[in-house]
CSV table of C-alpha atoms in Angstrom, one decimal:
chain,number,residue,atom,x,y,z
A,189,MET,CA,87.5,103.7,114.8
A,190,ASN,CA,87.5,101.3,111.9
A,191,VAL,CA,84.0,100.2,112.6
A,192,TYR,CA,82.7,103.8,112.3
A,193,LEU,CA,84.6,104.3,109.0
A,194,ILE,CA,83.1,101.1,107.6
A,195,ILE,CA,79.6,102.2,108.7
A,196,PHE,CA,80.3,105.5,107.0
A,197,ASN,CA,81.4,103.9,103.8
A,198,VAL,CA,78.3,101.6,103.7
A,199,ALA,CA,76.1,104.7,104.4
A,200,ILE,CA,77.6,106.4,101.4
A,201,LEU,CA,76.8,103.3,99.3
A,202,LEU,CA,73.2,103.4,100.6
A,203,LEU,CA,72.9,107.1,99.8
A,204,LEU,CA,74.0,106.4,96.2
A,205,ILE,CA,71.5,103.5,96.0
A,206,GLY,CA,68.9,106.1,97.2
A,207,VAL,CA,69.9,108.3,94.3
A,208,LEU,CA,69.3,105.5,91.8
A,209,ALA,CA,66.0,104.7,93.5
A,210,TYR,CA,64.9,108.3,93.1
A,211,MET,CA,65.9,108.2,89.4
A,212,GLN,CA,63.7,105.1,89.0
A,213,LYS,CA,60.8,106.8,90.8
A,214,LYS,CA,61.1,109.7,88.4
A,215,HIS,CA,61.0,107.2,85.5
A,216,VAL,CA,64.5,107.9,84.2
A,217,SER,CA,65.3,105.4,81.4
A,218,PHE,CA,66.9,102.1,82.3
A,219,SER,CA,70.0,102.9,80.2
A,220,LYS,CA,70.7,106.2,81.9
A,221,ARG,CA,70.3,104.6,85.3
A,222,VAL,CA,72.7,101.8,84.3
A,223,PHE,CA,75.4,104.2,83.1
A,224,THR,CA,74.8,106.5,86.1
A,225,ALA,CA,75.4,103.5,88.4
A,226,LEU,CA,78.5,102.6,86.5
A,227,GLY,CA,80.0,106.1,86.8
A,228,LEU,CA,79.0,106.5,90.5
A,229,GLY,CA,80.6,103.1,91.3
A,230,ILE,CA,83.9,103.9,89.6
A,231,ALA,CA,84.1,107.3,91.3
A,232,PHE,CA,83.2,105.9,94.7
A,233,GLY,CA,85.6,103.0,94.4
A,234,PHE,CA,88.5,105.2,93.4
A,235,ALA,CA,87.7,107.6,96.3
A,236,LEU,CA,87.8,104.7,98.7
A,237,GLN,CA,91.2,103.6,97.3
A,238,ALA,CA,92.6,107.1,97.4
A,239,VAL,CA,91.6,107.6,101.1
A,240,TYR,CA,92.3,104.2,102.6
A,241,GLY,CA,94.4,102.2,100.1
A,242,ALA,CA,93.4,99.2,98.0
A,243,GLY,CA,94.7,96.6,100.4
A,244,SER,CA,93.6,98.3,103.7
A,245,ALA,CA,91.4,96.4,106.2
A,246,ILE,CA,88.8,99.2,106.0
A,247,VAL,CA,88.4,98.8,102.2
A,248,GLN,CA,88.3,95.0,102.4
A,249,GLN,CA,85.7,95.0,105.2
A,250,SER,CA,83.6,97.7,103.6
A,251,THR,CA,83.5,95.9,100.3
A,252,GLN,CA,82.3,92.7,102.1
A,253,TRP,CA,79.2,94.7,102.9
A,254,PHE,CA,79.0,96.0,99.4
A,255,ASP,CA,78.9,92.3,98.2
A,256,ILE,CA,75.5,91.9,99.8
A,257,VAL,CA,74.2,94.1,97.0
A,258,GLY,CA,76.6,93.3,94.2
A,259,THR,CA,77.4,89.6,94.7
A,260,GLY,CA,73.8,89.1,95.9
A,261,TYR,CA,72.4,90.5,92.7
A,262,VAL,CA,74.7,88.3,90.6
A,263,LYS,CA,73.6,85.2,92.6
A,264,LEU,CA,70.0,86.1,92.0
A,265,LEU,CA,70.7,86.2,88.2
A,266,GLN,CA,72.6,82.9,88.4
A,267,MET,CA,69.7,81.4,90.3
A,268,ILE,CA,67.5,81.7,87.2
A,269,VAL,CA,70.1,80.9,84.5
A,270,MET,CA,69.6,77.1,84.4
A,271,PRO,CA,65.8,77.3,84.5
A,272,LEU,CA,65.9,80.0,81.8
A,273,VAL,CA,68.3,78.1,79.6
A,274,PHE,CA,66.2,74.9,79.8
A,275,ILE,CA,62.8,76.4,79.4
A,276,SER,CA,64.0,78.8,76.6
A,277,ILE,CA,65.5,76.0,74.5
A,278,VAL,CA,62.4,73.8,75.0
A,279,MET,CA,60.1,76.7,74.1
A,280,ALA,CA,62.1,77.3,70.9
A,281,PHE,CA,61.0,73.8,69.8
A,282,THR,CA,57.4,74.4,70.6
A,283,LYS,CA,57.2,77.4,68.3
A,284,LEU,CA,56.2,76.3,64.8
A,285,SER,CA,58.3,78.9,63.0
A,286,ILE,CA,61.4,77.8,64.8
A,287,SER,CA,60.6,74.1,64.4
A,288,ASN,CA,60.4,74.4,60.6
A,289,ASN,CA,63.8,76.0,60.4
A,290,LEU,CA,65.4,74.4,63.4
A,291,GLY,CA,68.4,72.8,61.6
A,292,LYS,CA,69.2,75.9,59.7
A,293,ILE,CA,68.9,78.2,62.7
A,294,ALA,CA,71.1,75.9,65.0
A,295,THR,CA,73.7,75.6,62.2
A,296,LEU,CA,73.8,79.4,61.6
A,297,ILE,CA,74.1,80.2,65.3
A,298,ILE,CA,76.8,77.7,66.1
A,299,GLY,CA,78.6,78.5,62.8
A,300,LEU,CA,78.6,82.2,63.6
A,301,LEU,CA,79.8,81.6,67.2
A,302,LEU,CA,82.7,79.3,66.1
A,303,GLY,CA,83.5,81.5,63.1
A,304,THR,CA,83.9,84.6,65.2
A,305,THR,CA,85.9,82.6,67.7
A,306,ALA,CA,88.4,81.7,64.9
A,307,ILE,CA,88.6,85.4,63.9
A,308,SER,CA,89.1,86.5,67.5
A,309,ALA,CA,91.9,83.9,68.0
A,310,SER,CA,93.6,85.4,64.9
A,311,ILE,CA,93.2,88.9,66.4
A,312,GLY,CA,94.7,87.7,69.7
A,313,ILE,CA,97.7,86.2,67.9
A,314,MET,CA,98.3,89.5,66.0
A,315,ALA,CA,98.0,91.5,69.2
A,316,SER,CA,100.6,89.4,71.0
A,317,LEU,CA,103.0,89.5,68.0
A,318,GLY,CA,102.3,93.2,67.3
A,319,PHE,CA,103.1,94.2,70.9
A,320,GLN,CA,105.9,91.6,71.1
A,321,LEU,CA,104.5,90.1,74.3
A,322,GLU,CA,106.5,87.4,75.9
A,323,ALA,CA,105.9,85.5,79.2
A,324,VAL,CA,109.6,86.0,80.2
A,325,ASP,CA,109.1,89.7,80.4
A,326,ILE,CA,106.3,89.5,83.0
A,327,PRO,CA,107.3,89.9,86.6
A,328,SER,CA,106.8,86.9,88.8
A,329,GLY,CA,105.9,87.3,92.5
A,330,GLU,CA,104.6,85.1,95.2
A,331,ALA,CA,101.0,85.5,94.1
A,332,GLU,CA,101.8,84.6,90.5
A,333,GLN,CA,103.7,81.5,91.6
A,334,ILE,CA,100.8,80.4,93.8
A,335,ARG,CA,98.4,81.0,90.9
A,336,GLY,CA,100.7,78.9,88.6
A,337,GLN,CA,100.6,76.0,91.0
A,338,GLU,CA,96.8,76.2,91.1
A,339,LEU,CA,96.6,76.1,87.3
A,340,GLU,CA,98.9,73.1,87.3
A,341,GLN,CA,96.6,71.3,89.7
A,342,LYS,CA,93.6,72.0,87.5
A,343,TYR,CA,95.7,70.8,84.5
A,344,GLU,CA,96.4,67.5,86.3
A,345,GLN,CA,92.6,67.0,86.6
A,346,ILE,CA,92.1,67.0,82.8
A,347,GLN,CA,95.5,66.0,81.4
A,348,ASN,CA,94.6,62.3,81.4
A,349,LEU,CA,91.5,62.9,79.3
A,350,SER,CA,91.8,62.5,75.5
A,351,PHE,CA,90.1,64.9,73.2
A,352,PRO,CA,87.2,62.4,72.6
A,353,GLN,CA,86.8,62.1,76.4
A,354,LYS,CA,86.6,65.8,76.7
A,355,ILE,CA,83.8,65.8,74.2
A,356,ILE,CA,82.0,63.1,76.2
A,357,GLU,CA,82.3,65.3,79.3
A,358,LEU,CA,79.9,67.7,77.6
A,359,LEU,CA,77.1,65.1,77.7
A,360,PRO,CA,74.5,65.1,80.6
A,361,ALA,CA,74.9,61.8,82.3
A,362,ASN,CA,72.8,63.2,85.1
A,363,PRO,CA,70.8,66.3,84.0
A,364,PHE,CA,69.7,67.0,87.5
A,365,LEU,CA,73.3,67.3,88.6
A,366,ASP,CA,73.9,69.7,85.8
A,367,PHE,CA,70.9,71.8,86.8
A,368,THR,CA,72.9,72.6,90.0
A,369,GLY,CA,75.8,73.8,87.9
A,370,GLN,CA,78.3,71.6,89.6
A,371,ARG,CA,80.4,70.8,86.5
A,372,SER,CA,82.3,73.3,84.3
A,373,THR,CA,80.3,71.9,81.4
A,374,SER,CA,76.9,72.0,83.1
A,375,THR,CA,75.5,74.8,81.0
A,376,ILE,CA,76.1,73.0,77.6
A,377,ALA,CA,74.9,69.8,79.2
A,378,VAL,CA,71.6,71.5,80.1
A,379,VAL,CA,71.4,72.8,76.5
A,380,ILE,CA,71.9,69.3,75.2
A,381,PHE,CA,69.2,67.8,77.5
A,382,ALA,CA,66.7,70.6,76.6
A,383,THR,CA,67.4,69.9,73.0
A,384,PHE,CA,66.5,66.2,73.5
A,385,VAL,CA,63.3,67.2,75.2
A,386,GLY,CA,62.5,69.6,72.3
A,387,ILE,CA,63.1,66.9,69.7
A,388,ALA,CA,60.9,64.5,71.7
A,389,TYR,CA,58.2,67.1,71.7
A,390,LEU,CA,58.4,67.3,67.9
A,391,GLY,CA,58.0,63.6,67.6
A,392,VAL,CA,55.0,63.6,70.0
A,393,ALA,CA,53.4,66.5,68.1
A,394,LYS,CA,53.2,64.3,65.0
A,395,LYS,CA,51.8,61.2,66.6
A,396,GLN,CA,50.0,62.5,69.7
A,397,PRO,CA,49.0,66.1,69.0
A,398,GLU,CA,46.7,66.4,72.1
A,399,GLN,CA,49.5,65.5,74.5
A,400,ALA,CA,51.9,67.8,72.6
A,401,GLU,CA,49.5,70.7,72.9
A,402,MET,CA,49.1,70.2,76.6
A,403,PHE,CA,52.9,70.1,77.0
A,404,LYS,CA,53.2,73.3,75.0
A,405,LYS,CA,50.8,75.1,77.3
A,406,ILE,CA,52.8,73.9,80.3
A,407,VAL,CA,56.0,75.2,78.7
A,408,ASP,CA,54.4,78.5,77.8
A,409,SER,CA,53.2,78.9,81.4
A,410,LEU,CA,56.6,78.0,82.9
A,411,TYR,CA,58.3,80.4,80.5
A,412,ALA,CA,56.0,83.2,81.5
A,413,ILE,CA,56.8,82.6,85.2
A,414,VAL,CA,60.5,82.4,84.6
A,415,MET,CA,60.5,85.6,82.6
A,416,ARG,CA,58.5,87.3,85.3
A,417,ILE,CA,61.2,86.3,87.8
A,418,VAL,CA,63.8,87.6,85.3
A,419,THR,CA,62.0,91.0,85.1
A,420,LEU,CA,61.9,91.3,88.9
A,421,VAL,CA,65.6,90.6,89.2
A,422,LEU,CA,66.5,92.9,86.3
A,423,ARG,CA,65.0,95.8,88.1
A,424,LEU,CA,67.8,95.5,90.6
A,425,THR,CA,70.5,95.9,87.8
A,426,PRO,CA,71.6,99.5,88.5
A,427,TYR,CA,72.0,98.8,92.2
A,428,GLY,CA,74.0,95.6,91.5
A,429,ILE,CA,76.3,97.5,89.0
A,430,LEU,CA,76.9,100.3,91.5
A,431,ALA,CA,78.0,97.9,94.2
A,432,ILE,CA,80.1,95.6,91.9
A,433,MET,CA,81.9,98.5,90.3
A,434,SER,CA,82.6,100.2,93.7
A,435,ARG,CA,84.2,97.0,94.9
A,436,VAL,CA,86.3,96.4,91.7
A,437,THR,CA,87.7,99.9,91.6
A,438,ALA,CA,88.3,100.1,95.3
A,439,THR,CA,90.3,96.8,95.5
A,440,SER,CA,92.2,96.9,92.2
A,441,ASP,CA,96.0,96.9,92.6
A,442,ILE,CA,96.9,99.9,90.4
A,443,ASN,CA,100.7,99.3,90.7
A,444,SER,CA,100.4,95.7,89.4
A,445,ILE,CA,98.2,96.8,86.6
A,446,ALA,CA,100.7,99.5,85.7
A,447,LYS,CA,103.5,96.9,85.5
A,448,LEU,CA,101.5,94.8,83.1
A,449,GLY,CA,100.1,97.8,81.3
A,450,LYS,CA,101.4,96.6,78.0
A,451,PHE,CA,99.5,93.3,78.2
A,452,VAL,CA,96.3,95.1,79.3
A,453,VAL,CA,96.5,97.6,76.5
A,454,ALA,CA,97.2,94.9,73.9
A,455,SER,CA,94.2,92.9,75.3
A,456,TYR,CA,91.8,95.7,75.1
A,457,ILE,CA,92.9,96.7,71.6
A,458,ALA,CA,92.2,93.1,70.5
A,459,LEU,CA,88.8,93.2,72.3
A,460,PHE,CA,87.8,96.5,70.6
A,461,VAL,CA,89.0,95.2,67.2
A,462,MET,CA,86.9,92.1,67.6
A,463,PHE,CA,83.9,94.2,68.7
A,464,ALA,CA,84.4,96.2,65.5
A,465,VAL,CA,84.3,92.9,63.6
A,466,HIS,CA,80.9,92.2,65.2
A,467,LEU,CA,79.7,95.6,63.9
A,468,LEU,CA,81.1,94.9,60.5
A,469,ILE,CA,79.2,91.6,60.3
A,470,LEU,CA,76.0,93.5,61.2
A,471,ALA,CA,76.7,96.1,58.5
A,472,LEU,CA,77.3,93.4,55.9
A,473,SER,CA,74.0,92.0,56.9
A,474,GLY,CA,72.3,95.3,56.0
A,475,LEU,CA,71.8,96.5,59.6
A,476,ASN,CA,72.9,99.8,61.2
A,477,PRO,CA,75.7,98.9,63.7
A,478,ILE,CA,75.3,102.2,65.5
A,479,THR,CA,71.7,101.3,66.4
A,480,TYR,CA,73.0,97.9,67.7
A,481,VAL,CA,75.6,99.7,69.9
A,482,LYS,CA,73.1,102.1,71.4
A,483,LYS,CA,70.7,99.3,72.3
A,484,VAL,CA,73.1,96.8,73.7
A,485,LEU,CA,75.3,99.1,75.8
A,486,PRO,CA,73.3,98.5,79.0
A,487,VAL,CA,73.7,94.8,78.6
A,488,LEU,CA,77.4,95.0,77.8
A,489,SER,CA,77.9,97.3,80.8
A,490,PHE,CA,76.4,94.7,83.1
A,491,ALA,CA,78.5,91.9,81.5
A,492,PHE,CA,81.6,94.2,82.0
A,493,THR,CA,80.9,94.7,85.7
A,494,SER,CA,79.7,91.2,86.6
A,495,ARG,CA,82.3,89.2,84.6
A,496,SER,CA,79.7,86.6,84.0
A,497,SER,CA,78.1,85.7,80.7
A,498,ALA,CA,75.7,83.4,82.5
A,499,ALA,CA,74.5,86.1,84.8
A,500,THR,CA,74.0,88.4,81.8
A,501,LEU,CA,71.8,85.8,80.0
A,502,PRO,CA,68.5,87.3,81.1
A,503,LEU,CA,69.5,90.8,80.0
A,504,ASN,CA,70.9,89.3,76.8
A,505,VAL,CA,67.7,87.5,75.8
A,506,LYS,CA,65.5,90.4,76.9
A,507,ALA,CA,67.5,92.9,74.8
A,508,GLN,CA,67.5,90.7,71.7
A,509,THR,CA,63.7,90.3,71.7
A,510,THR,CA,62.5,93.7,72.9
A,511,ALA,CA,65.2,96.0,71.6
A,512,LEU,CA,66.7,94.2,68.5
A,513,GLY,CA,63.6,92.5,67.1
A,514,VAL,CA,65.0,88.9,67.4
A,515,PRO,CA,62.3,86.2,67.7
A,516,GLU,CA,62.2,84.6,71.2
A,517,GLY,CA,63.3,81.2,69.9
A,518,ILE,CA,66.4,82.4,68.1
A,519,ALA,CA,67.3,84.8,71.0
A,520,ASN,CA,67.0,81.9,73.4
A,521,PHE,CA,69.2,79.6,71.2
A,522,ALA,CA,71.8,82.3,70.6
A,523,GLY,CA,72.0,83.4,74.2
A,524,SER,CA,72.1,79.9,75.7
A,525,PHE,CA,74.6,78.5,73.1
A,526,GLY,CA,76.7,81.6,73.6
A,527,LEU,CA,77.3,80.7,77.2
A,528,SER,CA,79.4,77.6,76.4
A,529,ILE,CA,80.2,77.7,72.7
A,530,GLY,CA,82.5,80.2,70.9
A,531,GLN,CA,83.1,82.8,73.6
A,532,ASN,CA,85.1,85.4,71.6
A,533,GLY,CA,86.8,87.0,74.5
A,534,CYS,CA,87.4,84.2,77.1
A,535,ALA,CA,87.8,81.2,74.7
A,536,GLY,CA,89.1,83.1,71.6
A,537,ILE,CA,91.4,86.1,72.2
A,538,TYR,CA,92.8,85.2,75.7
A,539,PRO,CA,94.0,81.7,75.1
A,540,ALA,CA,95.5,82.7,71.7
A,541,MET,CA,97.4,85.6,73.3
A,542,LEU,CA,98.7,83.4,76.1
A,543,ALA,CA,99.9,80.7,73.7
A,544,VAL,CA,101.9,83.1,71.6
A,545,MET,CA,103.4,84.7,74.7
A,546,ILE,CA,104.4,81.3,76.2
A,547,ALA,CA,105.6,79.5,73.0
A,548,PRO,CA,109.1,81.1,73.0
A,549,THR,CA,109.8,79.7,76.5
A,550,VAL,CA,109.8,76.2,75.0
A,551,ASN,CA,111.7,77.2,71.8
A,552,ILE,CA,108.6,77.3,69.6
A,553,ASP,CA,108.5,80.0,66.9
A,554,PRO,CA,105.0,81.7,67.4
A,555,THR,CA,105.3,83.4,64.0
A,556,SER,CA,105.4,80.1,62.0
A,557,LEU,CA,102.4,79.4,59.9
A,558,SER,CA,102.0,75.9,61.1
A,559,PHE,CA,101.9,77.0,64.8
A,560,ILE,CA,99.4,79.8,64.0
A,561,LEU,CA,97.0,77.6,62.0
A,562,THR,CA,97.2,74.9,64.6
A,563,LEU,CA,96.5,77.4,67.4
A,564,ILE,CA,93.5,78.9,65.6
A,565,LEU,CA,92.0,75.4,65.1
A,566,VAL,CA,92.7,74.3,68.7
A,567,VAL,CA,91.2,77.5,70.1
A,568,THR,CA,88.1,77.1,68.0
A,569,ILE,CA,87.5,73.5,68.9
A,570,SER,CA,88.3,74.1,72.6
A,571,SER,CA,85.7,76.8,72.8
A,572,PHE,CA,83.1,74.1,73.3
A,573,GLY,CA,82.0,73.8,76.9
A,574,VAL,CA,83.7,76.9,78.3
A,575,ALA,CA,81.9,77.9,81.5
A,576,GLY,CA,79.9,81.1,81.2
A,577,VAL,CA,81.0,82.5,84.6
A,578,GLY,CA,83.9,84.5,85.9
A,579,GLY,CA,87.0,82.3,85.4
A,580,GLY,CA,85.8,80.5,82.3
A,581,ALA,CA,88.8,81.9,80.4
A,582,THR,CA,91.2,80.1,82.8
A,583,PHE,CA,89.5,76.8,81.8
A,584,ALA,CA,89.8,77.7,78.1
A,585,ALA,CA,93.5,78.6,78.6
A,586,ILE,CA,94.3,75.3,80.3
A,587,LEU,CA,92.7,73.4,77.5
A,588,VAL,CA,94.5,75.3,74.7
A,589,LEU,CA,97.9,75.4,76.4
A,590,SER,CA,97.8,71.7,77.4
A,591,THR,CA,96.7,70.7,73.8
A,592,MET,CA,99.6,72.8,72.4
A,593,ASN,CA,102.0,71.2,74.9
A,594,LEU,CA,102.8,74.6,76.4
A,595,PRO,CA,103.5,75.1,80.2
A,596,VAL,CA,100.2,75.9,81.9
A,597,ALA,CA,101.7,77.4,85.0
A,598,LEU,CA,103.0,80.5,83.2
A,599,ALA,CA,99.4,81.6,82.7
A,600,GLY,CA,99.4,82.4,86.4
A,601,LEU,CA,101.7,85.4,85.8
A,602,LEU,CA,98.7,87.5,84.8
A,603,ILE,CA,96.7,87.0,88.0
A,604,SER,CA,97.0,90.7,89.1
A,605,VAL,CA,95.3,92.0,85.9
A,606,GLU,CA,93.0,89.0,85.4
A,607,PRO,CA,89.8,90.7,86.8
A,608,LEU,CA,90.4,93.8,84.8
A,609,ILE,CA,90.8,92.0,81.5
A,610,ASP,CA,88.0,89.5,82.3
A,611,MET,CA,85.6,92.4,82.3
A,612,GLY,CA,86.2,93.3,78.7
A,613,ARG,CA,86.4,89.6,77.7
A,614,THR,CA,82.9,88.9,79.2
A,615,ALA,CA,81.4,91.9,77.4
A,616,LEU,CA,82.8,90.7,74.1
A,617,ASN,CA,81.4,87.2,74.8
A,618,VAL,CA,77.9,88.6,75.2
A,619,SER,CA,78.2,90.8,72.2
A,620,GLY,CA,79.2,87.7,70.2
A,621,SER,CA,76.1,85.7,71.2
A,622,MET,CA,73.8,88.7,70.5
A,623,THR,CA,75.4,89.3,67.1
A,624,ALA,CA,74.8,85.6,66.3
A,625,GLY,CA,71.1,85.9,67.2
A,626,VAL,CA,70.6,89.1,65.2
A,627,VAL,CA,72.4,87.9,62.1
A,628,THR,CA,70.7,84.5,62.2
A,629,SER,CA,67.3,86.3,62.4
A,630,ARG,CA,68.3,88.5,59.5
A,631,ILE,CA,69.4,85.6,57.3
A,632,THR,CA,66.2,83.6,58.0
A,633,LYS,CA,64.2,86.8,57.4
A,634,GLU,CA,62.6,86.7,60.9
A,635,LEU,CA,64.2,89.9,62.3
A,636,ASP,CA,61.6,92.5,63.1
A,637,LEU,CA,63.2,95.6,61.5
A,638,ASN,CA,60.6,97.9,63.0
A,639,ILE,CA,61.8,97.0,66.5
A,640,TYR,CA,65.5,97.0,65.5
A,641,ASN,CA,65.3,100.4,63.9
A,642,GLY,CA,63.0,101.8,66.6
A,643,GLU,CA,64.2,104.4,69.1
A,644,THR,CA,62.9,102.9,72.3
A,645,GLN,CA,64.8,100.2,74.2
A,646,LYS,CA,62.8,98.4,76.8
A,647,LEU,CA,64.7,96.1,79.0
A,648,GLU,CA,62.1,96.2,81.8
A,649,ALA,CA,58.5,95.2,82.0
């Protein structure tokens, strides 16, 4: 009987995919198809949970089939992340306009990413204090205890590394290994390697212009191929979002979420406040924040459902260039740097909230000015090298808590709501990198205002 029910559930998913395919055939806009997929996925997921229960075998087995579409789509995006990061950074150096302002652009982007992370940490601290969140108030079950043990094991792997050693870990001793993404710092390592290649190109361009021109043509060709692959994969976005959201809502433990509702509410209020800060920064730059929201919503929707900043990179860069008017070089820098530096949600708000919640368990006053200032500084510095995939916030939390001499295992108490909160955190991460790209372009006077203020958003070729 279970087999027939699973087949029935998969058939419904295929039917919904057919609806989205029909909408594409009728040339319905990309944004409308993305939000339709989001709504259908939520409705279908809750329907499955209402009929079978979140932990039932039927739901678990059905969602395994859904993963062929959802997880398969995310893997296709991850497949092109490292090539896209590398070729995008190198191409940024081959563009004369970027080369002339390279130092200023890199400084602005990194400064904005780190500056907004410091602000997000402050907001996270205020959220925990405002809602009076404390780790001792969170119920601890078997799953939470197991998660705590896992975090302690991860902590043991890095506790013997001094801060300078952690910085050294960012460097690409073997760039080919980092292209495989095997290390938590692989993305930033690839960015560093690509930067060296780009600087080498600038040196060759001065002394051997013919060879540099040939290299530039090769880079342009590779970039065109990679972006074509990106376009092919992006066309699958509505289907991926449908499957991912169906799985998330069908398997979420509503009871556990309800028990930790106070923390979830506090987290999302902090995330929304920080998003409002992004919009304020845009407004202070002389740009219409409402226009920004309208144009980036499809990108943030995918970041929300996929829980992966890295998987969202192609959409991120595409939206910056085609919808917001950011030059390719700056968009590539901002998108790539934003994967591992200054993630406002995962490396900013979350670790700061945890630290404030856990501090009282070791008799530290979280309201003291010295603790708050130290925490903001530690969070900002620790935001270097955070992995841009689901779970990157855990790595950031371990770094911050260990540096502040706080018990790492207590972070495991939030395992039941981790996926739900991670969705919002990832969307904020992506918004932070896009804001850095737009504002940097505005300051350097390279932003195409005709595109930014235009009505049409084109995320597909």
